[in-house]
Amino acid sequence: MKHFHHLFKYVVSGGSSACANLGTLYLLTEYAHIHYLQSAVISFILAFFISFLLQKFWTFQDMRKEIVHWQMMWYLFLSLVNLLINTVLIFSLVEYAHLWYIAAAVVSGALLAISNFFIYKHVIFTTEPVL
């Protein structure tokens, strides 16, 4: 049951971050007329901070402040890797699969979320830091 509880909180936290990401992506692209790839980068950065705070303090209930710098560093590293993968996936899905950029962002985000759960749980927010 504990694993289901973590997974539920992860989905809610990730969903909140994803909504902020997609909402910002849409607003910047459609109303600010910023290119969709630039909008994707900006929205991804905003979502990073929302996601980190929700995952650390709510999902995994890690209240340790003494290692927050270590966790944020690894979380940022993973997010930058995700940003690269996300941008390549969105570009590929829009330009070659002819998906709407929002649909491409949803597909990309879902794929990244699956792998990230295990990394967050077993590496970044574990009670025994691996790195």
Coordinates of N, CA and C in Angstrom, one line a residue:
M1 N 0.8 -1.2 0.0 CA 0.0 0.0 0.0 C 0.9 1.3 0.0
K2 N 2.0 1.2 0.7 CA 2.9 2.3 0.7 C 3.4 2.7 -0.7
H3 N 3.7 1.7 -1.5 CA 4.2 2.0 -2.9 C 3.1 2.6 -3.7
F4 N 1.8 2.2 -3.5 CA 0.7 2.8 -4.2 C 0.5 4.3 -3.8
H5 N 0.7 4.5 -2.5 CA 0.6 5.9 -1.9 C 1.6 6.8 -2.6
H6 N 2.9 6.3 -2.6 CA 4.0 7.1 -3.3 C 3.6 7.3 -4.8
L7 N 3.2 6.3 -5.4 CA 2.8 6.4 -6.8 C 1.7 7.4 -7.1
F8 N 0.7 7.3 -6.2 CA -0.4 8.3 -6.3 C 0.1 9.7 -6.1
K9 N 0.9 10.0 -5.1 CA 1.4 11.3 -4.9 C 2.3 11.7 -6.0
Y10 N 3.1 10.8 -6.5 CA 4.0 11.1 -7.7 C 3.1 11.6 -8.9
V11 N 2.1 10.9 -9.1 CA 1.2 11.2 -10.3 C 0.5 12.6 -10.0
V12 N 0.1 12.9 -8.8 CA -0.6 14.2 -8.5 C 0.5 15.3 -8.7
S13 N 1.7 15.1 -8.1 CA 2.7 16.1 -8.2 C 3.2 16.3 -9.6
G14 N 3.4 15.2 -10.3 CA 3.8 15.3 -11.7 C 2.7 15.9 -12.5
G15 N 1.4 15.6 -12.2 CA 0.3 16.1 -13.0 C 0.2 17.6 -12.8
S16 N 0.5 18.1 -11.5 CA 0.5 19.5 -11.3 C 1.6 20.2 -12.0
S17 N 2.8 19.6 -12.0 CA 3.9 20.2 -12.7 C 3.7 20.1 -14.2
A18 N 3.1 19.0 -14.7 CA 2.8 18.9 -16.1 C 1.7 20.0 -16.6
C19 N 0.7 20.2 -15.7 CA -0.3 21.2 -16.1 C 0.4 22.6 -16.2
A20 N 1.3 22.9 -15.2 CA 2.0 24.2 -15.3 C 2.9 24.2 -16.5
N21 N 3.5 23.1 -16.9 CA 4.4 23.0 -18.0 C 3.6 23.2 -19.3
L22 N 2.5 22.5 -19.5 CA 1.7 22.6 -20.7 C 0.9 23.9 -20.8
G23 N 0.4 24.4 -19.7 CA -0.3 25.7 -19.7 C 0.7 26.8 -20.1
T24 N 1.9 26.8 -19.5 CA 2.9 27.8 -19.9 C 3.3 27.7 -21.4
L25 N 3.5 26.4 -21.8 CA 3.8 26.1 -23.2 C 2.8 26.7 -24.1
Y26 N 1.5 26.4 -23.8 CA 0.4 26.9 -24.7 C 0.3 28.4 -24.7
L27 N 0.4 29.0 -23.5 CA 0.2 30.5 -23.4 C 1.4 31.2 -24.1
L28 N 2.6 30.7 -23.9 CA 3.7 31.4 -24.6 C 3.7 31.2 -26.1
T29 N 3.3 30.0 -26.5 CA 3.3 29.8 -28.0 C 2.1 30.5 -28.7
E30 N 0.9 30.3 -28.1 CA -0.2 30.9 -28.8 C -0.5 32.4 -28.6
Y31 N -0.2 32.9 -27.4 CA -0.5 34.3 -27.1 C 0.7 35.2 -27.0
A32 N 1.9 34.6 -26.7 CA 3.1 35.5 -26.7 C 3.8 35.3 -28.0
H33 N 3.4 34.3 -28.8 CA 3.9 34.1 -30.2 C 5.4 33.7 -30.1
I34 N 5.8 33.0 -29.1 CA 7.2 32.5 -29.0 C 7.2 31.1 -29.7
H35 N 8.3 30.8 -30.4 CA 8.4 29.5 -31.1 C 8.2 28.4 -30.1
Y36 N 7.5 27.3 -30.5 CA 7.2 26.2 -29.6 C 8.4 25.6 -28.9
L37 N 9.5 25.5 -29.6 CA 10.7 24.9 -28.9 C 11.2 25.8 -27.8
Q38 N 11.2 27.1 -28.0 CA 11.6 28.1 -27.0 C 10.6 28.1 -25.8
S39 N 9.3 28.0 -26.2 CA 8.3 27.9 -25.1 C 8.4 26.6 -24.3
A40 N 8.8 25.6 -25.0 CA 9.0 24.3 -24.3 C 10.1 24.4 -23.3
V41 N 11.2 25.1 -23.6 CA 12.3 25.2 -22.7 C 11.9 26.1 -21.5
I42 N 11.3 27.2 -21.7 CA 10.8 28.1 -20.6 C 9.8 27.3 -19.7
S43 N 8.9 26.7 -20.3 CA 7.9 26.0 -19.5 C 8.5 24.8 -18.7
F44 N 9.5 24.2 -19.3 CA 10.2 23.1 -18.6 C 10.9 23.5 -17.4
I45 N 11.5 24.7 -17.5 CA 12.3 25.3 -16.3 C 11.3 25.6 -15.2
L46 N 10.2 26.2 -15.5 CA 9.2 26.5 -14.5 C 8.7 25.3 -13.8
A47 N 8.4 24.3 -14.6 CA 7.9 23.0 -14.1 C 9.0 22.3 -13.2
F48 N 10.3 22.5 -13.5 CA 11.3 22.0 -12.7 C 11.2 22.4 -11.2
F49 N 11.0 23.6 -10.9 CA 10.9 24.1 -9.5 C 9.6 23.6 -8.9
I50 N 8.5 23.6 -9.6 CA 7.3 23.1 -9.0 C 7.4 21.6 -8.7
S51 N 8.0 20.9 -9.6 CA 8.2 19.4 -9.5 C 9.1 19.1 -8.3
F52 N 10.3 19.8 -8.3 CA 11.2 19.5 -7.2 C 10.6 19.6 -5.8
L53 N 9.9 20.7 -5.6 CA 9.4 21.0 -4.3 C 8.3 20.0 -3.9
L54 N 7.4 19.7 -4.9 CA 6.3 18.8 -4.6 C 6.9 17.4 -4.4
Q55 N 7.8 17.0 -5.2 CA 8.3 15.6 -5.1 C 9.1 15.4 -3.8
K56 N 10.0 16.4 -3.5 CA 10.8 16.3 -2.2 C 9.9 16.3 -1.0
F57 N 9.1 17.3 -0.8 CA 8.4 17.5 0.4 C 7.1 16.8 0.6
W58 N 6.4 16.6 -0.5 CA 5.1 16.0 -0.4 C 5.1 14.5 -0.8
T59 N 5.6 14.2 -2.0 CA 5.5 12.8 -2.5 C 6.4 11.9 -1.6
F60 N 7.7 12.3 -1.5 CA 8.6 11.4 -0.8 C 8.8 11.8 0.6
Q61 N 8.2 12.9 1.0 CA 8.2 13.4 2.4 C 9.6 13.5 3.0
D62 N 10.5 14.0 2.2 CA 11.9 14.1 2.6 C 12.1 15.5 3.1
M63 N 12.2 15.7 4.4 CA 12.2 17.0 5.0 C 13.7 17.4 5.4
R64 N 14.6 16.6 5.0 CA 16.0 16.9 5.3 C 16.5 18.1 4.5
K65 N 16.9 19.1 5.2 CA 17.4 20.3 4.6 C 18.9 20.3 4.4
E66 N 19.6 19.5 5.1 CA 21.1 19.5 5.0 C 21.6 18.9 3.7
I67 N 20.7 18.1 3.0 CA 21.2 17.6 1.7 C 20.4 18.1 0.5
V68 N 19.6 19.2 0.8 CA 18.7 19.7 -0.3 C 19.6 20.2 -1.5
H69 N 20.8 20.7 -1.2 CA 21.6 21.2 -2.3 C 22.1 20.0 -3.2
W70 N 22.4 18.9 -2.5 CA 22.8 17.6 -3.3 C 21.6 17.1 -4.1
Q71 N 20.4 17.1 -3.5 CA 19.3 16.6 -4.2 C 18.9 17.5 -5.3
M72 N 18.9 18.8 -5.1 CA 18.6 19.7 -6.2 C 19.6 19.6 -7.3
M73 N 20.9 19.4 -7.0 CA 21.9 19.3 -8.0 C 21.6 18.1 -8.9
W74 N 21.3 16.9 -8.3 CA 21.0 15.7 -9.1 C 19.6 15.8 -9.8
Y75 N 18.7 16.5 -9.1 CA 17.4 16.7 -9.7 C 17.5 17.6 -11.0
L76 N 18.4 18.6 -10.8 CA 18.6 19.5 -12.0 C 19.3 18.8 -13.1
F77 N 20.3 18.0 -12.8 CA 21.0 17.2 -13.8 C 20.0 16.3 -14.5
L78 N 19.2 15.6 -13.8 CA 18.2 14.7 -14.4 C 17.2 15.6 -15.3
S79 N 16.9 16.7 -14.8 CA 15.9 17.6 -15.5 C 16.6 18.1 -16.8
L80 N 17.8 18.4 -16.8 CA 18.5 18.9 -18.0 C 18.6 17.8 -19.0
V81 N 18.9 16.6 -18.5 CA 18.9 15.4 -19.5 C 17.5 15.3 -20.0
N82 N 16.5 15.4 -19.1 CA 15.1 15.3 -19.6 C 14.7 16.4 -20.5
L83 N 15.2 17.6 -20.3 CA 15.0 18.7 -21.2 C 15.5 18.4 -22.6
L84 N 16.7 17.9 -22.7 CA 17.2 17.5 -24.0 C 16.4 16.4 -24.7
I85 N 16.1 15.4 -23.9 CA 15.2 14.3 -24.5 C 13.9 14.8 -24.8
N86 N 13.3 15.6 -24.0 CA 12.0 16.2 -24.2 C 11.9 17.1 -25.5
T87 N 12.9 17.9 -25.6 CA 13.0 18.8 -26.8 C 13.2 18.0 -28.1
V88 N 14.0 16.9 -28.1 CA 14.2 16.1 -29.2 C 12.9 15.3 -29.6
L89 N 12.3 14.8 -28.5 CA 11.0 14.1 -28.8 C 9.9 15.0 -29.3
I90 N 9.8 16.1 -28.7 CA 8.7 17.1 -29.2 C 9.0 17.5 -30.6
F91 N 10.2 17.8 -30.9 CA 10.6 18.2 -32.3 C 10.3 17.1 -33.3
S92 N 10.7 15.9 -32.9 CA 10.5 14.7 -33.8 C 9.0 14.4 -34.0
L93 N 8.3 14.4 -32.9 CA 6.8 14.2 -33.0 C 6.1 15.2 -33.8
V94 N 6.5 16.5 -33.7 CA 5.8 17.6 -34.4 C 6.3 17.6 -35.9
E95 N 7.6 17.5 -36.1 CA 8.1 17.7 -37.4 C 7.9 16.4 -38.3
Y96 N 8.1 15.2 -37.7 CA 8.1 14.0 -38.5 C 6.8 13.2 -38.4
A97 N 6.2 13.2 -37.2 CA 4.9 12.5 -37.0 C 3.7 13.4 -37.2
H98 N 4.0 14.7 -37.3 CA 2.9 15.7 -37.5 C 1.9 15.7 -36.4
L99 N 2.4 15.5 -35.2 CA 1.5 15.7 -34.0 C 1.4 17.1 -33.7
W100 N 0.3 17.5 -33.1 CA 0.1 18.9 -32.5 C 1.1 19.0 -31.4
Y101 N 1.8 20.1 -31.2 CA 2.9 20.3 -30.2 C 2.4 20.0 -28.8
I102 N 1.2 20.2 -28.5 CA 0.7 19.9 -27.1 C 0.6 18.4 -27.0
A103 N 0.1 17.7 -27.9 CA 0.1 16.2 -27.9 C 1.5 15.6 -27.8
A104 N 2.4 16.2 -28.6 CA 3.8 15.7 -28.5 C 4.4 15.9 -27.2
A105 N 4.1 17.1 -26.5 CA 4.6 17.3 -25.2 C 4.0 16.3 -24.1
V106 N 2.7 16.0 -24.3 CA 2.1 15.0 -23.4 C 2.7 13.6 -23.6
V107 N 2.9 13.2 -24.8 CA 3.6 11.9 -25.0 C 5.0 11.9 -24.5
S108 N 5.7 12.9 -24.7 CA 7.1 13.0 -24.2 C 7.2 13.0 -22.7
G109 N 6.3 13.8 -22.1 CA 6.2 13.9 -20.7 C 5.9 12.6 -20.0
A110 N 5.0 11.9 -20.6 CA 4.5 10.6 -20.0 C 5.7 9.6 -20.0
L111 N 6.4 9.5 -21.2 CA 7.6 8.6 -21.3 C 8.6 8.9 -20.2
L112 N 8.9 10.2 -20.1 CA 9.9 10.6 -19.1 C 9.5 10.4 -17.7
A113 N 8.2 10.5 -17.4 CA 7.7 10.4 -16.0 C 7.9 8.9 -15.5
I114 N 7.7 8.0 -16.4 CA 7.9 6.6 -16.0 C 9.3 6.3 -15.4
S115 N 10.3 6.7 -16.2 CA 11.7 6.4 -15.8 C 12.1 7.3 -14.6
N116 N 11.6 8.5 -14.5 CA 11.9 9.4 -13.4 C 11.4 8.9 -12.1
F117 N 10.3 8.3 -12.0 CA 9.8 7.8 -10.7 C 10.8 7.0 -10.0
F118 N 11.4 6.0 -10.7 CA 12.3 5.1 -10.1 C 13.6 5.8 -9.7
I119 N 14.0 6.7 -10.5 CA 15.3 7.5 -10.2 C 15.0 8.4 -9.0
Y120 N 13.9 9.0 -8.9 CA 13.6 9.9 -7.7 C 13.5 9.0 -6.5
K121 N 12.8 7.9 -6.6 CA 12.6 7.0 -5.4 C 13.8 6.3 -4.9
H122 N 14.6 5.9 -5.8 CA 15.8 5.0 -5.4 C 17.1 5.7 -5.4
V123 N 17.2 7.0 -6.0 CA 18.5 7.6 -6.0 C 18.4 9.0 -5.3
I124 N 17.5 9.9 -5.8 CA 17.5 11.3 -5.3 C 16.9 11.4 -4.0
F125 N 15.7 10.8 -3.7 CA 15.0 11.0 -2.5 C 15.0 9.8 -1.6
T126 N 16.0 9.0 -1.7 CA 16.1 7.8 -0.9 C 16.7 8.2 0.5
T127 N 16.4 7.4 1.5 CA 16.9 7.8 2.8 C 18.4 7.5 2.9
E128 N 19.0 6.7 2.0 CA 20.4 6.4 1.9 C 20.9 6.9 0.5
P129 N 21.4 8.1 0.4 CA 21.8 8.6 -0.9 C 22.9 7.7 -1.5
V130 N 22.7 7.4 -2.8 CA 23.6 6.5 -3.5 C 24.8 7.3 -4.0
L131 N 24.6 8.5 -4.4 CA 25.7 9.3 -5.0 C 26.2 10.4 -4.0

